[in-house]
CSV table of N, CA and C in Angstrom, one decimal:
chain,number,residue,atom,x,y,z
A,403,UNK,N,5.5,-5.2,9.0
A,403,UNK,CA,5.1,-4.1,9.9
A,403,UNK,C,3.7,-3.6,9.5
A,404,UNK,N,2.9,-3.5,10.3
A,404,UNK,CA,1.2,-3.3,10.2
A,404,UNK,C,1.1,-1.8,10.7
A,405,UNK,N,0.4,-0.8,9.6
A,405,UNK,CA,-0.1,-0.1,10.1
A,405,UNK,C,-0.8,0.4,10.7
A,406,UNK,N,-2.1,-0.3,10.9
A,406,UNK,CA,-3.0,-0.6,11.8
A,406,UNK,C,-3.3,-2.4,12.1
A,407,UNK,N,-3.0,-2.5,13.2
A,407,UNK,CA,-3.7,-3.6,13.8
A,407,UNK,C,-4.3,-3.6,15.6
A,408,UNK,N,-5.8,-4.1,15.0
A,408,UNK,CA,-6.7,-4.6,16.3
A,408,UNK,C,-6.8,-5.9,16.7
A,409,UNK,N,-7.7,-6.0,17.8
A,409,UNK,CA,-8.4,-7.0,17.8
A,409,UNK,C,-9.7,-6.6,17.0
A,410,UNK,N,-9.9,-7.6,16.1
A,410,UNK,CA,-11.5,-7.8,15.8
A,410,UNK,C,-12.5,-7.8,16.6
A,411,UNK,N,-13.5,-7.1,16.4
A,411,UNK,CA,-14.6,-7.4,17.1
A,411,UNK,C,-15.3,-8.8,16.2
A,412,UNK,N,-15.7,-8.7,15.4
A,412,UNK,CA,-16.2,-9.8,14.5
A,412,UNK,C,-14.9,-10.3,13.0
A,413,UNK,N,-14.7,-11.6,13.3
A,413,UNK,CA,-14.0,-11.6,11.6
A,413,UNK,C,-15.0,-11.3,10.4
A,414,UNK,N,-14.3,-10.6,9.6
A,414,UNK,CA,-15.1,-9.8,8.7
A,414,UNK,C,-15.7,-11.2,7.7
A,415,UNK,N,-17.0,-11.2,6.9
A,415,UNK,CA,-17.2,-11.8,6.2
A,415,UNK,C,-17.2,-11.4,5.1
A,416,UNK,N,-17.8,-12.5,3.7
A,416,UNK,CA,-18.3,-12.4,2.4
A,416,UNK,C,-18.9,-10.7,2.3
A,417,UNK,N,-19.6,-10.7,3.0
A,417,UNK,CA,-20.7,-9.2,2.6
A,417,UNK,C,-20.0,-7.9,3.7
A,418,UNK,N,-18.8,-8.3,4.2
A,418,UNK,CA,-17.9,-7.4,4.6
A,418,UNK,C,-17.4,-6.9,3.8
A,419,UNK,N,-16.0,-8.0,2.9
A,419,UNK,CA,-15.6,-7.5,2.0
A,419,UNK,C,-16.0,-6.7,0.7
A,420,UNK,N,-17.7,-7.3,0.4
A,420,UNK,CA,-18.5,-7.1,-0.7
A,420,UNK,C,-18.2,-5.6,-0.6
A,421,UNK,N,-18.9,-5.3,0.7
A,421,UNK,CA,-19.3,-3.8,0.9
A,421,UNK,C,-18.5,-2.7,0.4
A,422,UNK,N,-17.1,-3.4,0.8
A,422,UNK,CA,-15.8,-2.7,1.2
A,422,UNK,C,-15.1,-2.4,-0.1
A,423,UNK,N,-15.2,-3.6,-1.1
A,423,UNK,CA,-14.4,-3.2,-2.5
A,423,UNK,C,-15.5,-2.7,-3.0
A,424,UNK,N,-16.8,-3.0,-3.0
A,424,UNK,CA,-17.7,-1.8,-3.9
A,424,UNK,C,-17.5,-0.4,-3.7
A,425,UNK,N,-16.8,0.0,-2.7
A,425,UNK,CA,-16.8,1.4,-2.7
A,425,UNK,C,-15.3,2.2,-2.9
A,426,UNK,N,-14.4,1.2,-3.4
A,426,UNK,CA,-13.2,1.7,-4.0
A,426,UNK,C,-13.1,2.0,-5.2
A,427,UNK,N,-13.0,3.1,-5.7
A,427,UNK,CA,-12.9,3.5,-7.2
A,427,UNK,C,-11.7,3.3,-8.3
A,428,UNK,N,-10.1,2.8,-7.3
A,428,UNK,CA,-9.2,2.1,-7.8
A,428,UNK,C,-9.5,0.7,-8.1
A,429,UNK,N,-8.5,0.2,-8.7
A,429,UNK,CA,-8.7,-1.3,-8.6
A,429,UNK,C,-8.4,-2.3,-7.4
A,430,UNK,N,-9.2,-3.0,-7.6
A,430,UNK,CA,-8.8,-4.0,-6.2
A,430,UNK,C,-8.4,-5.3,-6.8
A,431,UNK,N,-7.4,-6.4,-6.7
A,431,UNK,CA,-6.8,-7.0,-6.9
A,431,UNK,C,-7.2,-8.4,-5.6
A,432,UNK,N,-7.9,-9.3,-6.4
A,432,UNK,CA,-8.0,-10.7,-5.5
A,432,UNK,C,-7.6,-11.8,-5.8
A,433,UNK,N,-7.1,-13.0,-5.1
A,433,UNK,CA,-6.0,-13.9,-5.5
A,433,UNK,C,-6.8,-14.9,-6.2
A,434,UNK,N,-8.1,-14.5,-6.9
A,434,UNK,CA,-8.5,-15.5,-8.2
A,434,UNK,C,-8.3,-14.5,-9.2
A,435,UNK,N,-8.3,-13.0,-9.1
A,435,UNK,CA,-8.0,-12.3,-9.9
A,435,UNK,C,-7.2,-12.6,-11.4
A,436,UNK,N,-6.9,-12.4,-12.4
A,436,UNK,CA,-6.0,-12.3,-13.4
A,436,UNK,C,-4.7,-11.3,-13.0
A,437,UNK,N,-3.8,-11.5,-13.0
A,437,UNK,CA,-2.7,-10.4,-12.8
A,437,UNK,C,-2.1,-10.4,-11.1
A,438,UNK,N,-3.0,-11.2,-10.5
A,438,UNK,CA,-2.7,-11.0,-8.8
A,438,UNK,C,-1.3,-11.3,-8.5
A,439,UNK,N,-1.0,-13.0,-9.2
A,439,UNK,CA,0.4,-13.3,-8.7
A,439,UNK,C,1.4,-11.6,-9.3
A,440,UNK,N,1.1,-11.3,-10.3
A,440,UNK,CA,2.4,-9.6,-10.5
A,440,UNK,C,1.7,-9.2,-9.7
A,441,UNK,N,0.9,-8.5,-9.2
A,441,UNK,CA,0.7,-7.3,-8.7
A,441,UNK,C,0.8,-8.4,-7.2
A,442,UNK,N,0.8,-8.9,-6.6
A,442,UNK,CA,1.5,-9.4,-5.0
A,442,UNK,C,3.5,-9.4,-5.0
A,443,UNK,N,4.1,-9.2,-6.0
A,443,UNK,CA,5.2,-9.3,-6.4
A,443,UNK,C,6.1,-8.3,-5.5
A,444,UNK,N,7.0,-8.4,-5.1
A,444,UNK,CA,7.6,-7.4,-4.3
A,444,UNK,C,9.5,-7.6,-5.2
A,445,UNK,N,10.4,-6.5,-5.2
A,445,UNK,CA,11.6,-6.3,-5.9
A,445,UNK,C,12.3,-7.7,-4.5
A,446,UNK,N,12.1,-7.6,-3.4
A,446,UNK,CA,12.8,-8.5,-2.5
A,446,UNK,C,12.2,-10.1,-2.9
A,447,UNK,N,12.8,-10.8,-3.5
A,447,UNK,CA,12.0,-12.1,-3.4
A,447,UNK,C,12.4,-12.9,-2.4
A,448,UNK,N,12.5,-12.6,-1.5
A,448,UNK,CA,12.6,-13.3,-0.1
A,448,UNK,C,11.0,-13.4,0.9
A,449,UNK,N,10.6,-12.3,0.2
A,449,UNK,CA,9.1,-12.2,1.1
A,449,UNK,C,7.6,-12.4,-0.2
A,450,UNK,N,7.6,-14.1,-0.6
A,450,UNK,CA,6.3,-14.6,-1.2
A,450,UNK,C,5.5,-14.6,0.0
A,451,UNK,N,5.1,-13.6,-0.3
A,451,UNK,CA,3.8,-13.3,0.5
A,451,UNK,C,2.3,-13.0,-0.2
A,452,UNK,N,1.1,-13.4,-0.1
A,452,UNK,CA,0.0,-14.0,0.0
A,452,UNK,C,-1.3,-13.0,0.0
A,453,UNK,N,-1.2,-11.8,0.2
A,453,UNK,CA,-2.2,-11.0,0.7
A,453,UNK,C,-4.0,-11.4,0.1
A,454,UNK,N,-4.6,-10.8,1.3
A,454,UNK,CA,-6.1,-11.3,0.5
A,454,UNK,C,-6.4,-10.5,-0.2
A,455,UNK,N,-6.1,-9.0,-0.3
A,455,UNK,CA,-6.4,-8.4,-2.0
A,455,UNK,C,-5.4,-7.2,-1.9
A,456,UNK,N,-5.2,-7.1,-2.8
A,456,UNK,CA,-4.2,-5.3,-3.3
A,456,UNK,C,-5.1,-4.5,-3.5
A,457,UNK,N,-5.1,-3.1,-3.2
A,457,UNK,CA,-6.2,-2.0,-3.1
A,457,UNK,C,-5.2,-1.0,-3.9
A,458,UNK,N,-5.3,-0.8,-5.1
A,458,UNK,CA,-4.4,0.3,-5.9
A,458,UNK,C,-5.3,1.6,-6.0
A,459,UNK,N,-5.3,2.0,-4.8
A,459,UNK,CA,-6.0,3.6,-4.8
A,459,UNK,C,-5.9,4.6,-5.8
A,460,UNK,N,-6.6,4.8,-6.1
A,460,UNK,CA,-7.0,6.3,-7.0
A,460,UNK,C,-7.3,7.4,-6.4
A,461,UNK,N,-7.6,7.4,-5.0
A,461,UNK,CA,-8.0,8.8,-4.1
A,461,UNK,C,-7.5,8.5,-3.2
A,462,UNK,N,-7.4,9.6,-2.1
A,462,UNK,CA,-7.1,10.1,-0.6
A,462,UNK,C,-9.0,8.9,-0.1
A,463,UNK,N,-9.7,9.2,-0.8
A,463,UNK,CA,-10.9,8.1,-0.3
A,463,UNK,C,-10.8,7.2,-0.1
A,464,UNK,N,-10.3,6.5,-1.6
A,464,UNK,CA,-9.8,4.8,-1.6
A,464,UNK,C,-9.0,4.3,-0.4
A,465,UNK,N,-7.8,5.2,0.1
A,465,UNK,CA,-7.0,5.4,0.9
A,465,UNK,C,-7.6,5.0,2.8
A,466,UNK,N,-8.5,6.0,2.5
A,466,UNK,CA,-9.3,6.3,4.1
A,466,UNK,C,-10.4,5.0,3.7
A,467,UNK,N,-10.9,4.8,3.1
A,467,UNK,CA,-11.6,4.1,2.9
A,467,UNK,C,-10.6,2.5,3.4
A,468,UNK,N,-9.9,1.7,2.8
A,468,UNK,CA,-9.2,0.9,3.0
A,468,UNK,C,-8.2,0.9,5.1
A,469,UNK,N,-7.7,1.7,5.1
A,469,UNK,CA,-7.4,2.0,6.2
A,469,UNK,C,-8.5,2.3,7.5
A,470,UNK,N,-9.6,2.3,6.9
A,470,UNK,CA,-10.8,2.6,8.3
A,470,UNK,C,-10.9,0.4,8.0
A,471,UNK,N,-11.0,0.4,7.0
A,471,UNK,CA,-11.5,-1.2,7.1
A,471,UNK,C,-10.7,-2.3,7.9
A,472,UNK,N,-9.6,-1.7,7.6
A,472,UNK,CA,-8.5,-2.7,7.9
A,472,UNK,C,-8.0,-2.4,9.3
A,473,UNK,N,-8.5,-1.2,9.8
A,473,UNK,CA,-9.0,-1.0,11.2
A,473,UNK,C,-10.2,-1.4,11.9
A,474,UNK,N,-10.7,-1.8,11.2
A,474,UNK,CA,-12.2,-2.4,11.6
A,474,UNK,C,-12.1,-3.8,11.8
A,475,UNK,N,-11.2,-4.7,10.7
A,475,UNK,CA,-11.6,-5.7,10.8
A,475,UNK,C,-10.3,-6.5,11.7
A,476,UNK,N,-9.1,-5.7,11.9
A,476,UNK,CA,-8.0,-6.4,12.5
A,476,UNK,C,-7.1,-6.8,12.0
A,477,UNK,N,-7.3,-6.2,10.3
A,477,UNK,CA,-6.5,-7.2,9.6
A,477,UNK,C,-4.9,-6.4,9.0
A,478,UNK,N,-4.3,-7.1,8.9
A,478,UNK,CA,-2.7,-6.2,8.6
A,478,UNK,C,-3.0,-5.6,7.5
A,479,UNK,N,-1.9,-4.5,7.3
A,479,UNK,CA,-2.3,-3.8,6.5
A,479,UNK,C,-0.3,-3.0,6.0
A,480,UNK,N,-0.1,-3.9,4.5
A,480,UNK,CA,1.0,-3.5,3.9
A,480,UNK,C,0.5,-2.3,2.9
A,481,UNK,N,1.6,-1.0,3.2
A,481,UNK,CA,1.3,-0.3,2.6
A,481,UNK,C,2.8,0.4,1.6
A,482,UNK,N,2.9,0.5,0.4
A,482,UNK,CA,3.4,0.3,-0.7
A,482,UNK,C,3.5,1.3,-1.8
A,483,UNK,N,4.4,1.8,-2.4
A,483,UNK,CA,4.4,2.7,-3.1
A,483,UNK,C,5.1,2.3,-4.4
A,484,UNK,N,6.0,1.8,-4.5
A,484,UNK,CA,6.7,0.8,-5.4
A,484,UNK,C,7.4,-0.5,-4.9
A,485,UNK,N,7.4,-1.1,-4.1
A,485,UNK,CA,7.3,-2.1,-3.6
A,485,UNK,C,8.6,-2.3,-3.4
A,486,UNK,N,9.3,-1.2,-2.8
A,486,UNK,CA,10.6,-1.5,-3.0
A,486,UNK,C,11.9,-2.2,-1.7
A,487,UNK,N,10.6,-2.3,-0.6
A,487,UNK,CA,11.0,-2.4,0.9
A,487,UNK,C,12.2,-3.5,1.2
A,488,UNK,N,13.3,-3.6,1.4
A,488,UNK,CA,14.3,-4.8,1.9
A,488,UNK,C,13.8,-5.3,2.4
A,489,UNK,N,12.9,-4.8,4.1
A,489,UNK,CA,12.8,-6.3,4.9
A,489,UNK,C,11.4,-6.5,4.7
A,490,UNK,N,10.3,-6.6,3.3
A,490,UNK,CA,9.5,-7.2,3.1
A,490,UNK,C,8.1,-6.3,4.1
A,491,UNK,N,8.5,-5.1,4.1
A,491,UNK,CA,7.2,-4.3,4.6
A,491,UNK,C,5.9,-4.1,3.7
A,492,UNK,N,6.8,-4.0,2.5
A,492,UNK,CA,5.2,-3.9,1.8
A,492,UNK,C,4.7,-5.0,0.9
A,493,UNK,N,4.3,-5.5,1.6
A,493,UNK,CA,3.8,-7.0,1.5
A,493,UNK,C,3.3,-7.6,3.0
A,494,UNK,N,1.7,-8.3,2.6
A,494,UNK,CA,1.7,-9.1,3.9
A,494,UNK,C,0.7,-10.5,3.7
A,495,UNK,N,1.0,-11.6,4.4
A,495,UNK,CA,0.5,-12.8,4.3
A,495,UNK,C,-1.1,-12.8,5.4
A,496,UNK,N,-1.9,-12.5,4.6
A,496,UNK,CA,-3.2,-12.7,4.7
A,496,UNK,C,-4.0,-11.4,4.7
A,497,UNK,N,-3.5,-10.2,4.7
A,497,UNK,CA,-4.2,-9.0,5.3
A,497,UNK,C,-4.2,-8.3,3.9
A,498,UNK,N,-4.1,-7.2,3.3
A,498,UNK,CA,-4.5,-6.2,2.5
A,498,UNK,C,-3.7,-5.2,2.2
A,499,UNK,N,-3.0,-5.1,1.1
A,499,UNK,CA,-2.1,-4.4,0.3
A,499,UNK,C,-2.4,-3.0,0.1
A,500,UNK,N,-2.2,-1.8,0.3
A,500,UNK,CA,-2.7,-0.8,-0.5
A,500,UNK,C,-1.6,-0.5,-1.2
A,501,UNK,N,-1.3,-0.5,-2.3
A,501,UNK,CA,-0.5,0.2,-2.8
A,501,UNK,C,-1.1,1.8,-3.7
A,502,UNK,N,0.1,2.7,-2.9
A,502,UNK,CA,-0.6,3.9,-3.3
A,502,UNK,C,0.8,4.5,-4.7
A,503,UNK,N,1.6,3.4,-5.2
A,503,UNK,CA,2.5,3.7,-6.6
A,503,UNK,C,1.9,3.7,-7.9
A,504,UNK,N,0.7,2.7,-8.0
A,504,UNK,CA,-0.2,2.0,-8.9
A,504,UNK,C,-0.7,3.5,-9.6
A,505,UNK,N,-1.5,4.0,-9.4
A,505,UNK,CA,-1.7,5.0,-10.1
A,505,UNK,C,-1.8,6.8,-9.8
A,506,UNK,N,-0.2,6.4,-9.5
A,506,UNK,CA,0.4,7.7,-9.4
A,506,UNK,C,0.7,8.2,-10.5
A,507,UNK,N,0.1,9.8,-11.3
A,507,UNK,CA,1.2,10.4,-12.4
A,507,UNK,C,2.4,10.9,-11.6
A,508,UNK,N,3.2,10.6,-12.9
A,508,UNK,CA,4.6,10.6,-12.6
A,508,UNK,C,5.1,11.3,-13.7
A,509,UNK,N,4.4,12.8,-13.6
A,509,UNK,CA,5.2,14.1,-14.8
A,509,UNK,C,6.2,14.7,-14.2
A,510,UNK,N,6.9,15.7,-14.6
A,510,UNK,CA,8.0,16.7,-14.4
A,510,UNK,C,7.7,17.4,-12.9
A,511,UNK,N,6.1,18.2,-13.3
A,511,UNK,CA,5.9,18.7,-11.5
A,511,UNK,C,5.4,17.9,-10.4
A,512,UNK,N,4.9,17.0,-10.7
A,512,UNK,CA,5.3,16.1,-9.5
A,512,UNK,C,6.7,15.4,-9.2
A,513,UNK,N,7.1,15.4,-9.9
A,513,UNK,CA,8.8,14.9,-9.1
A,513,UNK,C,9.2,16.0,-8.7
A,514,UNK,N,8.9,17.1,-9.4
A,514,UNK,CA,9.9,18.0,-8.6
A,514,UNK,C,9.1,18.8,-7.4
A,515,UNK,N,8.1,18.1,-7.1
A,515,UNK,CA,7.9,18.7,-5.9
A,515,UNK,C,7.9,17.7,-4.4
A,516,UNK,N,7.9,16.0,-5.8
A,516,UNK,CA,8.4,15.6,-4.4
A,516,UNK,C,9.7,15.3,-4.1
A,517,UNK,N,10.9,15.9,-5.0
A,517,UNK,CA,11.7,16.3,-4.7
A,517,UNK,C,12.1,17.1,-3.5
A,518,UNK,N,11.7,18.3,-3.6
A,518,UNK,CA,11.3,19.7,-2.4
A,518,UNK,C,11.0,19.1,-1.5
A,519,UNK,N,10.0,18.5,-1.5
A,519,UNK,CA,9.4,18.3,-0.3
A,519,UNK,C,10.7,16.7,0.7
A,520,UNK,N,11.2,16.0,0.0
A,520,UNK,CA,12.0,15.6,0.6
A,520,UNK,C,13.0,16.2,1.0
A,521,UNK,N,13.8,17.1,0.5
A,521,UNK,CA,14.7,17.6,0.9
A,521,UNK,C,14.5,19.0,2.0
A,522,UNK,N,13.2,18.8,2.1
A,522,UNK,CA,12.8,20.0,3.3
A,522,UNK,C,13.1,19.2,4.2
A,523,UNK,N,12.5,17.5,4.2
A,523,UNK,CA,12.1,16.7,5.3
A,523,UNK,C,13.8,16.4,5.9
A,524,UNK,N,14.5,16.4,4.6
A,524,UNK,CA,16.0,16.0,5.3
A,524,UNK,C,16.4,17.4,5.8
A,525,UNK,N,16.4,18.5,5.6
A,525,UNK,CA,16.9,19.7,6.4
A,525,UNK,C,16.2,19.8,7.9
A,526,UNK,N,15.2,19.5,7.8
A,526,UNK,CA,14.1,20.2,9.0
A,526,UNK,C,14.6,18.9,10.5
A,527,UNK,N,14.0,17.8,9.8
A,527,UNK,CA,14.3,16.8,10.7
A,527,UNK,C,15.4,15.8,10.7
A,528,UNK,N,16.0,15.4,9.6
A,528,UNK,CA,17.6,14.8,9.9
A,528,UNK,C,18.5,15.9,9.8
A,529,UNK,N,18.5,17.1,9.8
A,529,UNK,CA,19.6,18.3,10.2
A,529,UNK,C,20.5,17.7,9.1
A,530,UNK,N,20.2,17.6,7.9
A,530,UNK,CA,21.6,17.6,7.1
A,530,UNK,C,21.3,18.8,5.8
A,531,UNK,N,22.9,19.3,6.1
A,531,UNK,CA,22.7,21.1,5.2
A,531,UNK,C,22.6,20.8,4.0
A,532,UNK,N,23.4,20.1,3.4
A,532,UNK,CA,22.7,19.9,1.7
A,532,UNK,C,22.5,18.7,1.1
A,533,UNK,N,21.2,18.5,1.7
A,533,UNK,CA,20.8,16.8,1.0
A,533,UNK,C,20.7,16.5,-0.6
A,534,UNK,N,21.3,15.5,-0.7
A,534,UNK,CA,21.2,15.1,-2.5
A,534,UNK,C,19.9,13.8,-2.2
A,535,UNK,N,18.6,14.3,-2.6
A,535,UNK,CA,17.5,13.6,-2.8
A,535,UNK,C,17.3,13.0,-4.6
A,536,UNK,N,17.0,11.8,-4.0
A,536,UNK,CA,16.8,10.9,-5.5
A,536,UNK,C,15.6,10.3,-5.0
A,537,UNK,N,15.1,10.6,-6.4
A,537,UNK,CA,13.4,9.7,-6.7
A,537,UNK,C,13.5,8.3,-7.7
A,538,UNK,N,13.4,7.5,-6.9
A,538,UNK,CA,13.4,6.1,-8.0
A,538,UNK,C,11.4,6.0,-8.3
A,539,UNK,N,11.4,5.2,-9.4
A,539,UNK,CA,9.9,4.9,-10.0
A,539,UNK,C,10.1,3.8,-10.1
């Protein structure tokens, strides 16, 4: 499932991409890379899938940044948090990974606020009175 996809105006080139990973301040991950086969790895091994790079964002930039491109160029776009998807969402064969789990801190006040904040999301919008929310890492 692609969060954005177009038609291309142009397929993107060499000095597309150049442009594009020079201005990420996370790491970007390419399939000559060192480490690529783990980090393309998904918990479902039903979906070996192939992407042309993993984008492990460090900002809401890296983020907008990746997402304007992959709107630009047409290209799919798996987006990822711990890779934990059953039917192989986050993962995709040929388009661009962001995963935004990579370098998440993961202290006390952040879980517990994204604790809260899910169990607002299950009162407000699934109408259920006392949700038992769990955070896996």
């Amino acid at each position: 499932m692609a969060l954005a996809r177009i038609a291309p105006l142009d397929r993107p080139g060499p000095d597309d991409f150049a442009a594009f990973f020079a201005g990420i301040r996370g790491t970007v991950i390419r399939p000559d890379d060192d480490g690529y086969d783990q980090a393309r790895e998904v918990h479902n091994a039903n979906y070996d899938r192939r992407p042309l790079s993993i984008v492990r964002a460090s900002s809401a930039a890296d983020v907008a940044r990746t997402v304007l491109f992959v709107r630009g160029t047409g290209l799919e776009l798996a987006v990822r948090s711990g890779a934990h998807s059953l039917a192989g969402f986050s993962t995709t064969d040929g388009g661009i990974v962001l995963d935004l789990g990579a370098n998440i801190e993961c202290d006390a006040d952040n879980l517990a606020e994204f604790a809260v904040m899910g169990s607002v999301f299950a009162q407000v919008l699934l109408g259920l009175d006392s949700p038992k929310v769990g955070l896996l890492n």
